Coordinates of C-alpha atoms in Angstrom, one line a residue:
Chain A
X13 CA 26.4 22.3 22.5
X14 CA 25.3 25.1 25.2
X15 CA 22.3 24.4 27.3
X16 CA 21.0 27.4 25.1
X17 CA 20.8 26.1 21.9
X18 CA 19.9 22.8 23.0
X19 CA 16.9 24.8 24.1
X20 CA 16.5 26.8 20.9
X21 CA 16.9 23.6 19.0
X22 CA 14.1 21.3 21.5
X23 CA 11.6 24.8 20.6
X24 CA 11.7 24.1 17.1
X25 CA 11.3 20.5 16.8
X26 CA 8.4 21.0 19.5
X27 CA 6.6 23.4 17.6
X28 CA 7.0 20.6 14.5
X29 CA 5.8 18.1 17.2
X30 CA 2.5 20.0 17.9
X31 CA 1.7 19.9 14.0
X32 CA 1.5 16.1 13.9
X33 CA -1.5 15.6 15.6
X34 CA -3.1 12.4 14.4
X35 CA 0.2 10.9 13.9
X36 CA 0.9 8.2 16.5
X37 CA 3.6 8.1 18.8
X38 CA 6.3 6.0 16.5
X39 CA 5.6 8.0 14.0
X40 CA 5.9 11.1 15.2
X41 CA 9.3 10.0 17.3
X42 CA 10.8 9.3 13.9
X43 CA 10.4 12.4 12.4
X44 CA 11.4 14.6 15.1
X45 CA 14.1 12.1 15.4
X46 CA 15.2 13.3 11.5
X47 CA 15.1 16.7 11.8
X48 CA 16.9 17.0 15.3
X49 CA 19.6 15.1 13.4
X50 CA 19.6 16.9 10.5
X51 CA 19.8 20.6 13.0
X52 CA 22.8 18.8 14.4
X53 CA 24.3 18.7 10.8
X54 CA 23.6 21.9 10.7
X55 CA 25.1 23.4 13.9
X56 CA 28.3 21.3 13.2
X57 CA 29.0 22.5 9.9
X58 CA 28.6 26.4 11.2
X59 CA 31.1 25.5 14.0
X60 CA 33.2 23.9 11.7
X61 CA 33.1 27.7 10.2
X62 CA 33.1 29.5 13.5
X63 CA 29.8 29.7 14.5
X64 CA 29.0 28.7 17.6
X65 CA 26.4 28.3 20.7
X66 CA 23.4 30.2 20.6
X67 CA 24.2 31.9 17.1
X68 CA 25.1 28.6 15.6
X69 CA 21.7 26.9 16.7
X70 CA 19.8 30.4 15.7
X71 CA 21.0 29.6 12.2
X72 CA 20.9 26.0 11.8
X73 CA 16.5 27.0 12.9
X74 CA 16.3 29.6 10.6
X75 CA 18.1 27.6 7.7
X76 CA 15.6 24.9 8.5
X77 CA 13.0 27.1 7.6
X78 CA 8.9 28.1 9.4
X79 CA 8.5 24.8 12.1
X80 CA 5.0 25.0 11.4
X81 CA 4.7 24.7 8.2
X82 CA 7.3 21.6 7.8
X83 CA 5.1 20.2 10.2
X84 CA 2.1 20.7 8.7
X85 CA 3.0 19.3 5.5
X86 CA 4.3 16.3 7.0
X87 CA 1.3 15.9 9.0
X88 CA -0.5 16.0 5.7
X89 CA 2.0 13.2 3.8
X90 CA 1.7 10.6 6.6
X91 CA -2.6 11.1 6.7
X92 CA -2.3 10.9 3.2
X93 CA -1.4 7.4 3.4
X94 CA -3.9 6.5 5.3
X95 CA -6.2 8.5 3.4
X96 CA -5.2 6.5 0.6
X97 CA -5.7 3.0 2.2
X98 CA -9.3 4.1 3.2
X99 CA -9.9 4.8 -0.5
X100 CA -8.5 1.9 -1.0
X101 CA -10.9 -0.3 1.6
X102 CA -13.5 1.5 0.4
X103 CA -13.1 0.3 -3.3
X104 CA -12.8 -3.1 -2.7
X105 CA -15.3 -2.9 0.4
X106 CA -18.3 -4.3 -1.9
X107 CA -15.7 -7.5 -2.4
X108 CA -15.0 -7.8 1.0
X109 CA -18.3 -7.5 2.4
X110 CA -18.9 -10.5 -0.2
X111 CA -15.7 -12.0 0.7
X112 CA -17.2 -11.8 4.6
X113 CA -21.0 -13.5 3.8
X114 CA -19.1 -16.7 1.5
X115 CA -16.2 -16.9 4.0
X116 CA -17.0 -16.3 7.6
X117 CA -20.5 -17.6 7.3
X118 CA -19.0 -21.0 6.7
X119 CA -16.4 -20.3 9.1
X120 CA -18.8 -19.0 12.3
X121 CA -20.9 -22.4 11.2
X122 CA -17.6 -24.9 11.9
X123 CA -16.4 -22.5 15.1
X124 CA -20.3 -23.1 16.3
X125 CA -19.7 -26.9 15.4
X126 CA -16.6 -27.1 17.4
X127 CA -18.5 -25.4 20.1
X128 CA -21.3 -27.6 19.7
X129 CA -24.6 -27.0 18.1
X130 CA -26.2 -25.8 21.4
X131 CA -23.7 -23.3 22.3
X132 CA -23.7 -19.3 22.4
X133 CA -23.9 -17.9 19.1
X134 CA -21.7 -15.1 19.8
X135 CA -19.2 -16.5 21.3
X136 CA -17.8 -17.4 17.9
X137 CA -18.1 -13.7 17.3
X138 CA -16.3 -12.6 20.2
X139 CA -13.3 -15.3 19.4
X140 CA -13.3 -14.2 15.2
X141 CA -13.4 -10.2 17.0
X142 CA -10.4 -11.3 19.5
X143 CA -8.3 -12.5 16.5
X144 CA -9.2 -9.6 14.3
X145 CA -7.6 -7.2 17.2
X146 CA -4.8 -9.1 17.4
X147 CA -4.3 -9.6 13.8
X148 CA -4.5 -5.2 13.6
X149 CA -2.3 -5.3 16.6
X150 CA 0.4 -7.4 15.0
X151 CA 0.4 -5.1 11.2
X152 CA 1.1 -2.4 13.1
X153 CA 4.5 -4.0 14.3
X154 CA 5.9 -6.4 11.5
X155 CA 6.7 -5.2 8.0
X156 CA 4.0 -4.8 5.6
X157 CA 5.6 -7.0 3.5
X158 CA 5.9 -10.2 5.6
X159 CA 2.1 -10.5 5.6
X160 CA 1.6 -10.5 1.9
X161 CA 4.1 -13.6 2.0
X162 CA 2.3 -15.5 4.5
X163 CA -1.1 -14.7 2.7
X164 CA 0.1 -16.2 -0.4
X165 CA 1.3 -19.4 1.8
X166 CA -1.8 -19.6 3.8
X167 CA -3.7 -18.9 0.6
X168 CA -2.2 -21.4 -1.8
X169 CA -1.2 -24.2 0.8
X170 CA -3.2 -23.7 4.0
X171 CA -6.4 -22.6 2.9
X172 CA -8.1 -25.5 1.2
X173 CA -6.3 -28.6 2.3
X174 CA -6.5 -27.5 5.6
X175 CA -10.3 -26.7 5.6
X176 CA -10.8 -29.9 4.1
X177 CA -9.4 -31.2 7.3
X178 CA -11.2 -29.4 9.8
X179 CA -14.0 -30.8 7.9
X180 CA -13.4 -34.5 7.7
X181 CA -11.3 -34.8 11.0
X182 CA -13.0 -32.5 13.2
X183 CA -10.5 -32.8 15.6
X184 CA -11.2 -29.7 17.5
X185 CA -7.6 -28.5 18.3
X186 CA -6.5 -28.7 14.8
X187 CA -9.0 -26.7 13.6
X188 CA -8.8 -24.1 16.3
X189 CA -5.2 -23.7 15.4
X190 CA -5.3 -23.2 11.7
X191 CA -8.8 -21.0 12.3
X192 CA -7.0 -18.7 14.8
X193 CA -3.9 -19.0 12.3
X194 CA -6.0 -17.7 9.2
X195 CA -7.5 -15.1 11.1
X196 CA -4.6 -14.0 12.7
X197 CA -2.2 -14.0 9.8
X198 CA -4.6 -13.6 7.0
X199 CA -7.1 -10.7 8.0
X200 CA -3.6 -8.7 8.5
X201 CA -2.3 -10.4 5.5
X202 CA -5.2 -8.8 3.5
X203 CA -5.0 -5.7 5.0
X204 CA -1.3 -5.7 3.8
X205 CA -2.0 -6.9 0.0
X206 CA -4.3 -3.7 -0.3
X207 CA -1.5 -1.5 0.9
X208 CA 0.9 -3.0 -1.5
X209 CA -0.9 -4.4 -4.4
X210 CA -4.4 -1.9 -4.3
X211 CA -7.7 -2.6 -3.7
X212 CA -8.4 -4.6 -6.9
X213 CA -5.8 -7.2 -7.4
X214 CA -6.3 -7.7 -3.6
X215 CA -10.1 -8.1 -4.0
X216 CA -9.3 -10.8 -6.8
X217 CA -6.8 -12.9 -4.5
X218 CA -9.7 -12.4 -1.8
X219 CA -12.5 -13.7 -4.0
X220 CA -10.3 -16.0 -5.1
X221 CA -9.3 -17.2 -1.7
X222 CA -13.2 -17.3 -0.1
X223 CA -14.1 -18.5 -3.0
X224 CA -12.4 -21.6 -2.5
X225 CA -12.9 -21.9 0.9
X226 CA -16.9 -22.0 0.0
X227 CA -16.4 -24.3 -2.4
X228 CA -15.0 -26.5 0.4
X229 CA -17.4 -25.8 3.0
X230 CA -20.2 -26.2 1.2
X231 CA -18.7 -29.5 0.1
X232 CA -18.1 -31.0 3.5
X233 CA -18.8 -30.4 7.0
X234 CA -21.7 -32.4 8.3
X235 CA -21.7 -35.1 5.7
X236 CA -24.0 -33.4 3.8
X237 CA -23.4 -33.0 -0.3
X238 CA -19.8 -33.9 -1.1
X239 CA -18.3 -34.2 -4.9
X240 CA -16.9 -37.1 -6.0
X241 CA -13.5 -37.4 -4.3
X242 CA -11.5 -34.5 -2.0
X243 CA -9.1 -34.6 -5.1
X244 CA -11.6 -33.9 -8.1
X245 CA -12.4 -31.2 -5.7
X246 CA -9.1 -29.4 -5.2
X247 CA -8.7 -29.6 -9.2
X248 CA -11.9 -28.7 -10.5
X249 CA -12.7 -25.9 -8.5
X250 CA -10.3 -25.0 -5.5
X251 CA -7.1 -24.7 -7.9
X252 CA -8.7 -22.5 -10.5
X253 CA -10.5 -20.8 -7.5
X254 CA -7.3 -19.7 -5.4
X255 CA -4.1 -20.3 -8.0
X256 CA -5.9 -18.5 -11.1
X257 CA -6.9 -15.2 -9.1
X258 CA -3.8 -15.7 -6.7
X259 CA -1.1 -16.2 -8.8
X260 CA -2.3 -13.7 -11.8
X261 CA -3.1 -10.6 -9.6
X262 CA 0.8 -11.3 -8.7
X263 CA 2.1 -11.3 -12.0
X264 CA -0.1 -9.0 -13.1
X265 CA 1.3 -6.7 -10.1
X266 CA 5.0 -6.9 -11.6
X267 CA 3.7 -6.4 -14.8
X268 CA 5.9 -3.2 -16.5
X269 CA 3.5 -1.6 -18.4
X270 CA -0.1 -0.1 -17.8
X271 CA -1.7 -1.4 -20.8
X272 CA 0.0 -4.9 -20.3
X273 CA -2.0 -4.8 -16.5
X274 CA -5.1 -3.3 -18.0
X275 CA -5.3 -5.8 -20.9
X276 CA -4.5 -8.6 -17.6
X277 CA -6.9 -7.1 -15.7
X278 CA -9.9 -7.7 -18.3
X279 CA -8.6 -11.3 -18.7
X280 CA -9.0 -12.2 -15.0
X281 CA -12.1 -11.0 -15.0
X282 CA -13.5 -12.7 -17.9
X283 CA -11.7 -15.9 -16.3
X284 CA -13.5 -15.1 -13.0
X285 CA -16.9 -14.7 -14.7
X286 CA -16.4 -18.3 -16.8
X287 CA -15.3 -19.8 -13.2
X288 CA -18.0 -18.1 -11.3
X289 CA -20.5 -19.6 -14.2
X290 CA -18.8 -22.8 -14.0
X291 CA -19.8 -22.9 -9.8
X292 CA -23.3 -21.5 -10.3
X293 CA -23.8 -24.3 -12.6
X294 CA -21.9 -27.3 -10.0
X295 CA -24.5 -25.6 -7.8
X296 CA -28.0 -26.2 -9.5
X297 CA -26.1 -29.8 -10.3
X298 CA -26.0 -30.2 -7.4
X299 CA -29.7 -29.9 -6.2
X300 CA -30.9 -31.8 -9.9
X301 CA -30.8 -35.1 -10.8
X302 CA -27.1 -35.0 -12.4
X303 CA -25.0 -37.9 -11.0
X304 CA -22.1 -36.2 -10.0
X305 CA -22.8 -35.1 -6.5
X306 CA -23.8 -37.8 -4.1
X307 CA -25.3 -37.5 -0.7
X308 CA -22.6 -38.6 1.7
X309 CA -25.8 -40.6 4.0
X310 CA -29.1 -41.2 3.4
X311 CA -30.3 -38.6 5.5
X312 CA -31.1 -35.1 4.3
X313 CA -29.6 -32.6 6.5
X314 CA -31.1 -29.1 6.5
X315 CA -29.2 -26.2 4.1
X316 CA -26.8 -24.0 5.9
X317 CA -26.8 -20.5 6.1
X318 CA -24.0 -20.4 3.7
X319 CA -25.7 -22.7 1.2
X320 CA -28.9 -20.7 0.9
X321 CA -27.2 -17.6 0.1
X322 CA -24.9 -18.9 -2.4
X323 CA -26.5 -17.8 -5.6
X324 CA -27.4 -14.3 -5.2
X325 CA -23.7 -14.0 -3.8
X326 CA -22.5 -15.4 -7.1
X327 CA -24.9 -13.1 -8.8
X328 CA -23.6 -10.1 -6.5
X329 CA -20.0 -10.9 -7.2
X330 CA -20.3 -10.5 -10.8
X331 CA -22.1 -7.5 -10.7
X332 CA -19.4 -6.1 -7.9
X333 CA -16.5 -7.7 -10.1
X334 CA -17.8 -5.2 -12.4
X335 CA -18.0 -2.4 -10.5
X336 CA -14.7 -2.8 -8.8
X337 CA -13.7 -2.2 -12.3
X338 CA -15.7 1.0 -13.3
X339 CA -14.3 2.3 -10.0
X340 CA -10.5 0.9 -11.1
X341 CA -11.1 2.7 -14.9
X342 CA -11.9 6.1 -12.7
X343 CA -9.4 5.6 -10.7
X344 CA -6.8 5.3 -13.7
X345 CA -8.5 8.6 -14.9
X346 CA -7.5 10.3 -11.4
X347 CA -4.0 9.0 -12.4
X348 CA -3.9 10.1 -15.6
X349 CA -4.9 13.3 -14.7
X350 CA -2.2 13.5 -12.2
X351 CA 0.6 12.7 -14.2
X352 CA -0.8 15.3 -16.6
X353 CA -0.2 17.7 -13.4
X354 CA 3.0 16.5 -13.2
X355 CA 4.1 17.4 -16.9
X356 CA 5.8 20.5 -16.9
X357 CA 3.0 22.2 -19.5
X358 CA 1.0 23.8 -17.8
Chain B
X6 CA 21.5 34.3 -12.4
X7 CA 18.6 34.1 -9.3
X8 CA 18.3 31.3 -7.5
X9 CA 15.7 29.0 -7.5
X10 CA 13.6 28.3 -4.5
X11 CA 12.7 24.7 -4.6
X12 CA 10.0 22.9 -2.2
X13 CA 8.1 25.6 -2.1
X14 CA 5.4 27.9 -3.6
X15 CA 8.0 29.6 -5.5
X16 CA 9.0 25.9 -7.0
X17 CA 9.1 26.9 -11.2
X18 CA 7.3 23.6 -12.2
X19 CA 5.6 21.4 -9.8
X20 CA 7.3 18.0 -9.1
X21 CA 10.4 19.0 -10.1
X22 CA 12.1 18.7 -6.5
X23 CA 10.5 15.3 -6.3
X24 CA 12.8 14.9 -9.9
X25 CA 15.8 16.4 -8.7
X26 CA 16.1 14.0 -5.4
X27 CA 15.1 11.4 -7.3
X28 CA 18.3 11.9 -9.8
X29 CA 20.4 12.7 -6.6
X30 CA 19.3 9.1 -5.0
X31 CA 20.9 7.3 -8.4
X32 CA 24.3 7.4 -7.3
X33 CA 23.9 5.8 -3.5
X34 CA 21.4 6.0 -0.8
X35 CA 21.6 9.5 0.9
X36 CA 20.6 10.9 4.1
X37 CA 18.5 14.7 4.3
X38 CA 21.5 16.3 5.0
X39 CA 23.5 14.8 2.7
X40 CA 20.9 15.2 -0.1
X41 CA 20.5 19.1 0.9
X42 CA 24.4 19.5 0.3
X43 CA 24.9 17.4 -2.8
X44 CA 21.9 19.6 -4.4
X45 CA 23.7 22.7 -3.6
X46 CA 27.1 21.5 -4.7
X47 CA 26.3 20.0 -8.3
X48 CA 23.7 23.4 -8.6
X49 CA 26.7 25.6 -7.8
X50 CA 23.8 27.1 -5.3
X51 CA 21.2 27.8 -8.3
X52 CA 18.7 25.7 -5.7
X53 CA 18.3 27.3 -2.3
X54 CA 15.6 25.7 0.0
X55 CA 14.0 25.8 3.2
X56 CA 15.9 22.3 4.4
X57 CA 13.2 21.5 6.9
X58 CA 10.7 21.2 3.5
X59 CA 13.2 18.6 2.3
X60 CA 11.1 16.2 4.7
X61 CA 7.6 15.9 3.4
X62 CA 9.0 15.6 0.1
X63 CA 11.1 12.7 1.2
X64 CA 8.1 11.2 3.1
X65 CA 6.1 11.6 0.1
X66 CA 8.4 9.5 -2.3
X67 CA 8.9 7.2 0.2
X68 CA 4.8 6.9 -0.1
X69 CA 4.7 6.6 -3.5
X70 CA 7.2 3.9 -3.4
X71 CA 10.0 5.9 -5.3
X72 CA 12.6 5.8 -2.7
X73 CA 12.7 3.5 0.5
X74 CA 13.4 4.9 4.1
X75 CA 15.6 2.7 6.4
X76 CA 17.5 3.6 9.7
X77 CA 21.2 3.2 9.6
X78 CA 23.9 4.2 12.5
X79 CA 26.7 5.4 10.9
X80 CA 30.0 7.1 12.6
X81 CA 27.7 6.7 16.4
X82 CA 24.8 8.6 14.4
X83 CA 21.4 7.0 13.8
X84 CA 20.5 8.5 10.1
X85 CA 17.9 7.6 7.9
X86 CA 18.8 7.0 4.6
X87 CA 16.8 7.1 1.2
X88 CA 17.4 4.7 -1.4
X89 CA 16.0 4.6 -5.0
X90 CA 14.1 2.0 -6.0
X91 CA 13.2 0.1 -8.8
X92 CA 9.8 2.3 -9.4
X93 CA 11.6 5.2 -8.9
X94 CA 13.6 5.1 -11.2
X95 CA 11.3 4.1 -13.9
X96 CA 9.3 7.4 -13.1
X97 CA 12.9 9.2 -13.0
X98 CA 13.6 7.7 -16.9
X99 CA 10.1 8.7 -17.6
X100 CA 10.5 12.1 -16.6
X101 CA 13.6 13.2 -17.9
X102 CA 12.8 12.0 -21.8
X103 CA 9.4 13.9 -21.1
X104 CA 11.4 16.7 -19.7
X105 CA 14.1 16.9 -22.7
X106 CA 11.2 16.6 -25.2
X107 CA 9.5 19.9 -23.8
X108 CA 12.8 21.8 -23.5
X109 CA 13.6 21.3 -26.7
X110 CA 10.7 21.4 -28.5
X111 CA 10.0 24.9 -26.3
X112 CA 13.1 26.4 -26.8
X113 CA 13.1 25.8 -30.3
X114 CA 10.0 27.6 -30.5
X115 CA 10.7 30.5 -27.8
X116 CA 14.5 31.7 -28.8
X117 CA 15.0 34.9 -30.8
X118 CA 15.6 34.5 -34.3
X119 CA 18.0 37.1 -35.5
X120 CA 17.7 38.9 -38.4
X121 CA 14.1 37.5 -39.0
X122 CA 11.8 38.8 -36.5
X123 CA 9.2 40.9 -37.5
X124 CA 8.6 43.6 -35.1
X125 CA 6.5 46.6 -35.2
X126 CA 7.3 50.4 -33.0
X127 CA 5.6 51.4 -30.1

């Protein structure tokens, strides 16, 4: 190729280039990457017919068709995945600000325990803000799809047992680990699962998920209220908790039909409601005079922060459950309407 | 017969590009190029395009999850190529029975009866 239509061709695919603002750098190396190939194709199919040099790469531009307006339009596809994913955050945003209050709350109280009671109260914040940049950091580099895994591991199998023994053990560098772990592999995790699954069924196997780990955390750390055994724990409550809401927003994410999801859809959340009734009543059991719950010793320790906002979070979730599923019904109307677009009637 | 300018304004019936990649994707994963060409071929040129527009809508099914994007070097070339996947070709089955219904059911009512039309002089 002459110095001249290299020229020619860099013009083009910098005028594309200057279109893709707000793209970042990867991105935007990729796709000029694919259309300089694709000019190339181009140029070597008019040689092949005669055509060469500055004529040939005049021709391969002008076949391509108006640089700006190829990368405008691609420009406008990549945002719209992103426009797409805020949608999405923003639909299941009531859930994860819940998912935040019955989670982290508990969390922040055992990083402050591991810290000891006296110590800075942000400095938990700083560490849980650390991890959250690095978990960003690392989505950005490994495939989507790698996260979603490891959330359903650390979900399932890390989760609860593992919080249970951060709780009991309280051997500092074993919780650190799995803390940093779930933060670092989770929150990115999560972010994932909304990409790939939607804002609803991710905002199931996150209620599902914090759910349990409240369960857990209000059960155990400072020998405060426990249930009867670790075990009647897991099975009552933690298994229906995570593996209910886990493994149906799964199935129900394979699930061939729309009808077959939406009819799913209605039976996880009448299943949540019964388990989310089920909790709020373990709770008041557990401040009456029902024999189940027993204090661990014979000293009253004061509420945490967690257990003192427990019921109008239950409340809250129902009532958000509910709306995350107005906003999934108009959302299927935006759908609908599409496809309609699509139909060639118009 | 005029030719058809697809990926663009000019596109006859929105979504029908999106369709016709789709259909070319069945047979093996393709790079731009290569899709361009095979769409010319089978159309015995009846769809002319801007190839540089071939992109977005490329990008766009690979949004929607209808084809997959991967990087492959190939004969010392880096390519990417586009595969169908599973979804796609669910929406391509769906498409094409909704497609056959309308042409047929539009034909049927839009071609000339001869002999039994009843027309009136300017």
């Amino acid at each position: 190729m002459s110095w001249a239509s290299e020229r020619a061709r860099q013009e083009f695919l910098n005028c594309v280039d200057r279109q893709l603002g707000g793209l970042d750098y990867l991105e935007r190396r990729e796709i000029i990457d694919e259309l300089a190939i694709h000019l190339l194709d181009i140029e070597e199919r008019l040689a092949a017919t005669g055509s060469e040099g500055t004529d040939a790469a005049a021709r391969a531009i002008a076949t391509m068709g108006d640089p700006v307006r190829i990368g405008a339009k691609l420009r406008d596809e990549h945002l719209a995945s992103r426009l797409m994913l805020r949608d999405a955050f923003l639909t299941g945003l009531p859930l994860l600000i819940l998912g935040a209050i019955t989670a982290f709350v508990p969390v922040l109280d055992e990083l402050r325990r591991l810290w000891g009671a006296n110590s800075d109260p942000f400095q938990p914040l700083l560490v849980l803000g650390a991890m959250l940049i690095g978990s960003v950091w690392l989505l950005r580099r490994v495939d989507h799809s790698v996260f979603a895994v490891l959330t359903g591991i650390l979900a399932v199998f890390t989760l609860v047992p593992v919080t249970r023994i951060v709780q009991v053990t309280s051997q500092w560098p074993v919780s650190a680990l799995w803390l940093g772990l779930f933060f670092l592999i989770a929150v990115p995790g999560l972010l994932a699962f909304v990409v790939r699954f939607g804002a609803f069924r991710t905002s199931l196997a996150l209620l599902g998920g914090v759910g349990g780990y409240g369960v857990y955390a209000w059960g155990g750390p400072g020998g405060h209220v426990v249930y009867p055994s670790a075990e009647d724990t897991f099975f009552l409550l933690g298994l229906p908790l995570i593996v209910v809401p886990f493994l149906g927003t799964v199935a129900l994410s394979i699930a061939p039909r729309r009808w077959l999801q939406a009819t799913g859809y209605g039976a996880l959340l009448a299943s949540w409601c019964v388990i989310l009734l089920f909790h709020m009543i373990q709770f008041d059991a557990r401040f009456g005079p029902l024999p189940s719950p027993k204090l661990v010793s014979s000293q009253s320790p004061p509420l945490q922060v967690s257990e003192m906002i427990s019921v109008p979070v239950l409340i809250a979730s129902v009532v958000a459950l509910l709306g995350i599923h107005l906003l999934i019904r108009l959302q299927d109307r935006a759908a609908i309407r599409s496809f309609i677009d699509r139909l060639p009637v118009r | 017969m005029e030719a058809i300018a697809l990926f663009s304004s000019r596109e006859p019936q929105r979504g029908s590009a999106e369709l016709l990649v789709l259909a070319l994707l069945q047979d093996r994963p393709m790079y731009g190029y290569e899709i361009i060409r095979e769409l010319q071929a089978r159309s015995e040129g009846y769809f002319q395009l801007e190839e540089g527009l071939l992109y977005p809508t490329l990008h766009r099914l690979e949004r929607e999850r209808l084809a997959r994007g991967e990087w492959r070097t190939v004969g010392g070339r880096r390519r990417r190529y586009y595969a169908l996947t599973e979804t796609g070709l669910a929406t391509l089955t769906s498409a094409a029975s909704e497609w056959q219904t309308f042409t047929e059911q539009f034909l049927r009512l839009i071609v000339p009866r001869r002999g039994g039309s009843h027309v009136v002089g300017e």
